[in-house]
Each structure stands twice: as structure tokens, then as C-alpha cells.
PDB file of C-alpha atoms in Angstrom:
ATOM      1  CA  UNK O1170      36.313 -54.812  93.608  1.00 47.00           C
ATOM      2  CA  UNK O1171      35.844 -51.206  93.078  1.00 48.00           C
ATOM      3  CA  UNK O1172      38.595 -49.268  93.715  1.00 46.00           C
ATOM      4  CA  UNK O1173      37.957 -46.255  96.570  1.00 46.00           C
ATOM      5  CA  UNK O1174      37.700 -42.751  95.184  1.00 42.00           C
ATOM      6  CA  UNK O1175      39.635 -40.143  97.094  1.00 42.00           C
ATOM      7  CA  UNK O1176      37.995 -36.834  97.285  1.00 42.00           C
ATOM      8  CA  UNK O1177      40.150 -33.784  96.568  1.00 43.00           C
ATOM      9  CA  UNK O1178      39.866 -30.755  98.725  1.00 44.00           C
ATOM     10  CA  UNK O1179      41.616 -26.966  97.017  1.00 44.00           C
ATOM     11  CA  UNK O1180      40.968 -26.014 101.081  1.00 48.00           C
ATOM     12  CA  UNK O1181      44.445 -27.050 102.649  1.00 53.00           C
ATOM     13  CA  UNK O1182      46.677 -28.514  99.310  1.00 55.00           C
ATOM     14  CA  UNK O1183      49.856 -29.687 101.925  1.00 70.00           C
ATOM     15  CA  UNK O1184      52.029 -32.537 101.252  1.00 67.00           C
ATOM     16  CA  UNK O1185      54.295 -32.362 104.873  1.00 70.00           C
ATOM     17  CA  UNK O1186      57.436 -32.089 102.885  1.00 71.00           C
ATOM     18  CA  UNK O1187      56.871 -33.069  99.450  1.00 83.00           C
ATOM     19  CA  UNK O1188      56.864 -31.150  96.108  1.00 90.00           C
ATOM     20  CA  UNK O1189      55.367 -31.978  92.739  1.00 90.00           C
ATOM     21  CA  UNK O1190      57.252 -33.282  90.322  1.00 91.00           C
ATOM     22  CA  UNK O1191      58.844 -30.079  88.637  1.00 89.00           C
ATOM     23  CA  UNK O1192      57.467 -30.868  84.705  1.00 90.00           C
ATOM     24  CA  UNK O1193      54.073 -31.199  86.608  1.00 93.00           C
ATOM     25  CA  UNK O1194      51.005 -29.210  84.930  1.00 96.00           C
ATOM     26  CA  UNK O1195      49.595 -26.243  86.787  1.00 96.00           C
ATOM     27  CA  UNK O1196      46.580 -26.875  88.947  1.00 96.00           C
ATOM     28  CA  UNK O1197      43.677 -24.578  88.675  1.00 96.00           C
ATOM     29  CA  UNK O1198      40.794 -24.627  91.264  1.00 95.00           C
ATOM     30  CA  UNK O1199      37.804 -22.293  91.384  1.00 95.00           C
ATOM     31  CA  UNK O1200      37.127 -21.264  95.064  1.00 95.00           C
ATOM     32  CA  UNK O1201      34.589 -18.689  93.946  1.00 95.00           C
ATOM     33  CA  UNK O1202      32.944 -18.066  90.528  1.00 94.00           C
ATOM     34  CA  UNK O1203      31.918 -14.067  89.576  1.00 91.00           C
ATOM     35  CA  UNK O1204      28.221 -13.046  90.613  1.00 89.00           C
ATOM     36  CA  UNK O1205      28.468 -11.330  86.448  1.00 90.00           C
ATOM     37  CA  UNK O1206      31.012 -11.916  84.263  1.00 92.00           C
ATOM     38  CA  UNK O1207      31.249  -8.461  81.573  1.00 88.00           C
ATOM     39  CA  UNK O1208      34.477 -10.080  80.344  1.00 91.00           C
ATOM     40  CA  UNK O1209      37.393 -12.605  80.785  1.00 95.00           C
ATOM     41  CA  UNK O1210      41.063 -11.711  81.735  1.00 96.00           C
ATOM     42  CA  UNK O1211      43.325 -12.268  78.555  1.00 96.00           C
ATOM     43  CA  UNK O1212      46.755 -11.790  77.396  1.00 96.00           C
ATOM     44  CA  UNK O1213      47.624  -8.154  77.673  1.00 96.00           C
ATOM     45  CA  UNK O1214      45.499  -6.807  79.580  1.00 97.00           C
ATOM     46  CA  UNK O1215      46.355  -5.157  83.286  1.00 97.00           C
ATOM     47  CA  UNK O1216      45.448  -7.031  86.048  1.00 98.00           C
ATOM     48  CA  UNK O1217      44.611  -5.869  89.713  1.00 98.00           C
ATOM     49  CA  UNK O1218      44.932  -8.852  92.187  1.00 97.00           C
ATOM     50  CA  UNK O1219      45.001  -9.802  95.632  1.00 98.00           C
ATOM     51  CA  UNK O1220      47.050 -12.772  96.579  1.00 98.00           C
ATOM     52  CA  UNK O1221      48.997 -14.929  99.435  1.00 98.00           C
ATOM     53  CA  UNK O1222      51.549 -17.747  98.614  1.00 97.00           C
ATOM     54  CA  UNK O1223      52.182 -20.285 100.517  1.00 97.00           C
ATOM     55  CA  UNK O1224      54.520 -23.798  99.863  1.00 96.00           C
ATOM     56  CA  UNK O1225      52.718 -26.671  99.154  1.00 95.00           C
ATOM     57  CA  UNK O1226      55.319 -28.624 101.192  1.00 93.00           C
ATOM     58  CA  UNK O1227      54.632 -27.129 104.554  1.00 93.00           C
ATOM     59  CA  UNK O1228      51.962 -24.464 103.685  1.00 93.00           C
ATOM     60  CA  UNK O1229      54.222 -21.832 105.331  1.00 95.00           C
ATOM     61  CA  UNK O1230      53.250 -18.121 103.670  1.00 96.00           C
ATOM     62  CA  UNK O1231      55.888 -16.641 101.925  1.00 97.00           C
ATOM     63  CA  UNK O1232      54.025 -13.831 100.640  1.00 96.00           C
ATOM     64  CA  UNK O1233      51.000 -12.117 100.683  1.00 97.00           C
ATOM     65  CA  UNK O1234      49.055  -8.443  98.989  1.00 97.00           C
ATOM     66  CA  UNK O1235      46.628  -8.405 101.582  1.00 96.00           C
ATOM     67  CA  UNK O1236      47.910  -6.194 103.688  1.00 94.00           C
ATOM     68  CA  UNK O1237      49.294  -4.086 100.951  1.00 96.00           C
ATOM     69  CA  UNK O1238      47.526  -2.422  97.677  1.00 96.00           C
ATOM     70  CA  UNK O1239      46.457  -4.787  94.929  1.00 97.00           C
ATOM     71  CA  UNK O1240      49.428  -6.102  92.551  1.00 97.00           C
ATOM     72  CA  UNK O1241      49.207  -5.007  89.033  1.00 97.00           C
ATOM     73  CA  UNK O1242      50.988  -6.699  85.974  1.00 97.00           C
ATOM     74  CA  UNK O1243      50.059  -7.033  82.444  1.00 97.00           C
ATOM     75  CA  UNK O1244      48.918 -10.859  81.997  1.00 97.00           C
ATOM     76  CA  UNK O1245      50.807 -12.796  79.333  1.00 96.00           C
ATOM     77  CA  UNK O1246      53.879 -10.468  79.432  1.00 95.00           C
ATOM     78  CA  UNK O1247      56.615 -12.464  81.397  1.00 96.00           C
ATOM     79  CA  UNK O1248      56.251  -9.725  84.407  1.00 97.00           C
ATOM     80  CA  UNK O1249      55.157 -12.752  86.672  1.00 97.00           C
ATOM     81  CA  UNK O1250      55.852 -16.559  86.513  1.00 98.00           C
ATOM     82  CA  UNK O1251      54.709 -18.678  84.178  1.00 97.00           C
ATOM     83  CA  UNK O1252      52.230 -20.008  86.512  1.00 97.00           C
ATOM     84  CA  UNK O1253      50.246 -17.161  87.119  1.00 98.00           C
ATOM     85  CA  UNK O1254      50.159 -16.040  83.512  1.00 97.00           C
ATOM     86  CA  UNK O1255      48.515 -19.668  82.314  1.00 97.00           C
ATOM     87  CA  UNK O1256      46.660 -19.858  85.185  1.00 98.00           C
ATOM     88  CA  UNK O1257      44.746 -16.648  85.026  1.00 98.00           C
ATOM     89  CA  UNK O1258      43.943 -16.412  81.531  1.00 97.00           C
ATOM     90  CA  UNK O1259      40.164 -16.446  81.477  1.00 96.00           C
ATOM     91  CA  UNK O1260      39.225 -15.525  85.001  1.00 97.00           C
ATOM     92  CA  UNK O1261      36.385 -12.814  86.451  1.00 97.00           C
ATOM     93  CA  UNK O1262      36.493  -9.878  88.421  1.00 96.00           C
ATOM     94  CA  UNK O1263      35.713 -11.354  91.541  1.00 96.00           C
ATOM     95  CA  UNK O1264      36.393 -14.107  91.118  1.00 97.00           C
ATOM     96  CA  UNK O1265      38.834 -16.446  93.178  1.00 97.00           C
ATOM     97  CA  UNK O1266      41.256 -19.255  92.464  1.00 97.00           C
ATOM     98  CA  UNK O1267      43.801 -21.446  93.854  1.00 97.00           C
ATOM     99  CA  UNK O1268      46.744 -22.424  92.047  1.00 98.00           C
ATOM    100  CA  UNK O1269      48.994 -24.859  92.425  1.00 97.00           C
ATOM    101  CA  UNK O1270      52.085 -24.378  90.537  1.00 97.00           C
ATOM    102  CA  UNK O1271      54.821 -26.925  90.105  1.00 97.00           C
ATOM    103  CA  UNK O1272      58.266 -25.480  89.893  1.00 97.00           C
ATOM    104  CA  UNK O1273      59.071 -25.278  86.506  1.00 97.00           C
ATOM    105  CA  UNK O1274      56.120 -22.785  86.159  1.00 98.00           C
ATOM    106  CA  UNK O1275      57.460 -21.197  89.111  1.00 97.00           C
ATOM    107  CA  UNK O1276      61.095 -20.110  89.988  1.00 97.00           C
ATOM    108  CA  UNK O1277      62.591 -23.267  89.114  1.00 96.00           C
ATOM    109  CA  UNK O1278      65.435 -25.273  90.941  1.00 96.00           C
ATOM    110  CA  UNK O1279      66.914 -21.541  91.593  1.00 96.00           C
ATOM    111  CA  UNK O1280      63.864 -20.490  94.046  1.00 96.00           C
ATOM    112  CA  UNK O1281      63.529 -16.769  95.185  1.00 96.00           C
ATOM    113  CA  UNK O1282      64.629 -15.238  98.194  1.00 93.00           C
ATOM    114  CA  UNK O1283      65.302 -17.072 101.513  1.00 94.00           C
ATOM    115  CA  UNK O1284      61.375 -17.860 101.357  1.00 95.00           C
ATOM    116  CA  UNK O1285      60.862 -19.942  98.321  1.00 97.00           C
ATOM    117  CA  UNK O1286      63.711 -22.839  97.783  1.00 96.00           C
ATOM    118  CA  UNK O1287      64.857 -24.378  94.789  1.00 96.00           C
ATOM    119  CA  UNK O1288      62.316 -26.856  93.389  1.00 96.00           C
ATOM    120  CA  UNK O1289      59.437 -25.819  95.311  1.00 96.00           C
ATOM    121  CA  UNK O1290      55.644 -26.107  94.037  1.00 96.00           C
ATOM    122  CA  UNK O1291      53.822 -22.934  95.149  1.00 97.00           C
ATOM    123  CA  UNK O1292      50.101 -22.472  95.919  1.00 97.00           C
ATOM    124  CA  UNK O1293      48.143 -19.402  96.024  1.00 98.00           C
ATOM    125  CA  UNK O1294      44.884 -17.828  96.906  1.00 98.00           C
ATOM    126  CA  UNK O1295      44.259 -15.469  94.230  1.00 98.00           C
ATOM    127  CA  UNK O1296      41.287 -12.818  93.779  1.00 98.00           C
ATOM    128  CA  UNK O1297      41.304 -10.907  90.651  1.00 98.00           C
ATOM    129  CA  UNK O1298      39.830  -6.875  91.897  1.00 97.00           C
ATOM    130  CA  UNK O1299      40.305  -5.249  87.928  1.00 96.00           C
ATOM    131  CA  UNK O1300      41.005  -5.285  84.694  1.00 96.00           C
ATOM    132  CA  UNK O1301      41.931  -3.057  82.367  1.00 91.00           C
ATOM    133  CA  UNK O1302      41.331  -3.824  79.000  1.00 78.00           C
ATOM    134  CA  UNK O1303      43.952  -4.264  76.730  1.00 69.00           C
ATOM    135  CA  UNK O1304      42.414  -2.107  74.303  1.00 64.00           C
ATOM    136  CA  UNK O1305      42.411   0.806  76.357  1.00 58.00           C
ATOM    137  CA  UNK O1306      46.044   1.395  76.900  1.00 48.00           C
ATOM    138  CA  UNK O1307      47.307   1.235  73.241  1.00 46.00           C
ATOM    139  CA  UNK O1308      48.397   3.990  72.184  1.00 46.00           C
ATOM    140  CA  UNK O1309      47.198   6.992  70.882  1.00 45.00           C
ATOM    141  CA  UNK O1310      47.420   7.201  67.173  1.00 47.00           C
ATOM    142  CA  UNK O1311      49.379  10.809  66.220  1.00 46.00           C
ATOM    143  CA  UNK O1312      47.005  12.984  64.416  1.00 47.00           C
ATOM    144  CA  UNK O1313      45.933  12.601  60.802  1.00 49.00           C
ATOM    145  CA  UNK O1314      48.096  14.753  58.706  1.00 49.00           C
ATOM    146  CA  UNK O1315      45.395  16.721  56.597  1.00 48.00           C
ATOM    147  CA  UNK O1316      45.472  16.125  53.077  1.00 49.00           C
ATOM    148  CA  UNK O1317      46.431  18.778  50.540  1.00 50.00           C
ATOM    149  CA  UNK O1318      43.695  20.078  49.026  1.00 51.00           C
ATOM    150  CA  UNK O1319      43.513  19.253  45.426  1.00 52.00           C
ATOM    151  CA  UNK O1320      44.010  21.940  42.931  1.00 52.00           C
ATOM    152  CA  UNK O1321      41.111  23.088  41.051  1.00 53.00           C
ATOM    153  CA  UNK O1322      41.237  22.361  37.520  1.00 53.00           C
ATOM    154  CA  UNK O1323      41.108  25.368  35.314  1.00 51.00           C
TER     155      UNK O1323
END
């Protein structure tokens, strides 16, 4: 007998009380691909995203940038958990993913907040707005010293 295939939907990722295991990997679902993809987000650049969090135990929201400006962070820095900077390595301006993020990519058995308890697996709705290139906020080289003219020979 053929075993039934269960078929996975990223549209409501709730488990009615249940977490991940913690050492879980990190869950990465495309909910909408870029119409043109100029380039792909990568460690240090600056990223511009919209976002809302939710638990993957109860789906309750815990946070959201929707209502709010765009959050910016520099991806691969440490500025945000680890989930967020392995799980949007690569991605499009425009484009949209859901992540689900077990807790030791997360905040761990600590939690954050009164929101987010220890242990818990988060999931969110991301949509990246910018980038700005990593290249473009090194910084600027001091100006070449001139050199000293060399002295004729006589």
C-alpha cells in the first residue's frame, strides 16, 4: 500500500500548542517570487523589510512593521536573530517569504518580552522593500597623499 502524501500549506503554519523541536532547521517558503531580480540580498548589505511575527503555537502576532516604517539591519551582522539572517540570504526586492524559525535560531529557551516565551518557534511574513549594497557604504578611502616629485638629475 502506498502511503498517503500530506500536502503542506506556508498559508496558516499553526500547531494549537506545539513548538518545533528547538535544534530544528529553519523553514523557508516562497509566498511570492520578484517580477526582476537586479541582485540577491547577501551578507552585509542593508536591508529594508516589512514584517509580522506570529507563534507557530497559537499564531497569535507578537509583532508587526506594517503599521510602522520599514525595519533596516545589515544582514549577516548579528543585529537580528539567527533566523532571519540565514533565512534571507539570497532573497529579491519584492519578494516575499515565510519563515519558520525554531527556537534556537530564535531567542532561545530565554524568549523576548512578555510576547515571545521561552522555547517558542516563530513564523513570519516577510517582504524585503531595499537593499543597499554592501559596496556602497564602505568607506571612503582618505585622499592619496601626492607623491614628491622626483628631483631632476643634473
Amino acid at each position: 500500500h502506498a502511503k498517503a502524501r500530506r500536502s503542506f500549506s506556508y498559508k496558516n503554519v499553526c500547531a494549537l500548542g506545539e513548538e518545533l523541536p528547538k535544534d530544528s532547521k529553519l523553514r523557508i517558503g516562497v509566498k511570492k517570487r520578484a517580477d526582476d531580480c537586479a541582485r540577491k540580498a547577501k551578507n552585509g548589505d542593508r536591508l529594508s523589510m516589512h514584517y509580522t511575527g506570529t507563534l507557530f503555537s497559537d499564531c497569535s502576532e507578537f509583532d508587526s512593521s506594517r503599521t510602522r516604517d520599514p525595519f533596516s539591519f545589515t544582514l549577516g551582522n548579528g543585529e537580528v536573530i539567527q533566523g532571519w539572517d540565514q533565512g534571507l540570504r539570497g532573497m529579491c526586492v519584492g519578494e516575499q517569504r515565510k519563515l519558520t524559525i525554531p527556537s534556537d535560531l530564535g531567542y532561545g529557551d530565554s524568549g523576548s518580552g512578555d510576547k515571545i516565551p521561552g522555547g517558542s518557534t516563530l513564523v513570519f511574513d516577510v517582504e524585503l522593500i531595499d537593499i543597499q549594497d554592501a559596496s556602497k557604504k564602505k568607506k571612503k578611502r582618505s585622499p592619496k597623499k601626492k607623491k614628491k616629485a622626483k628631483k631632476a638629475e643634473i
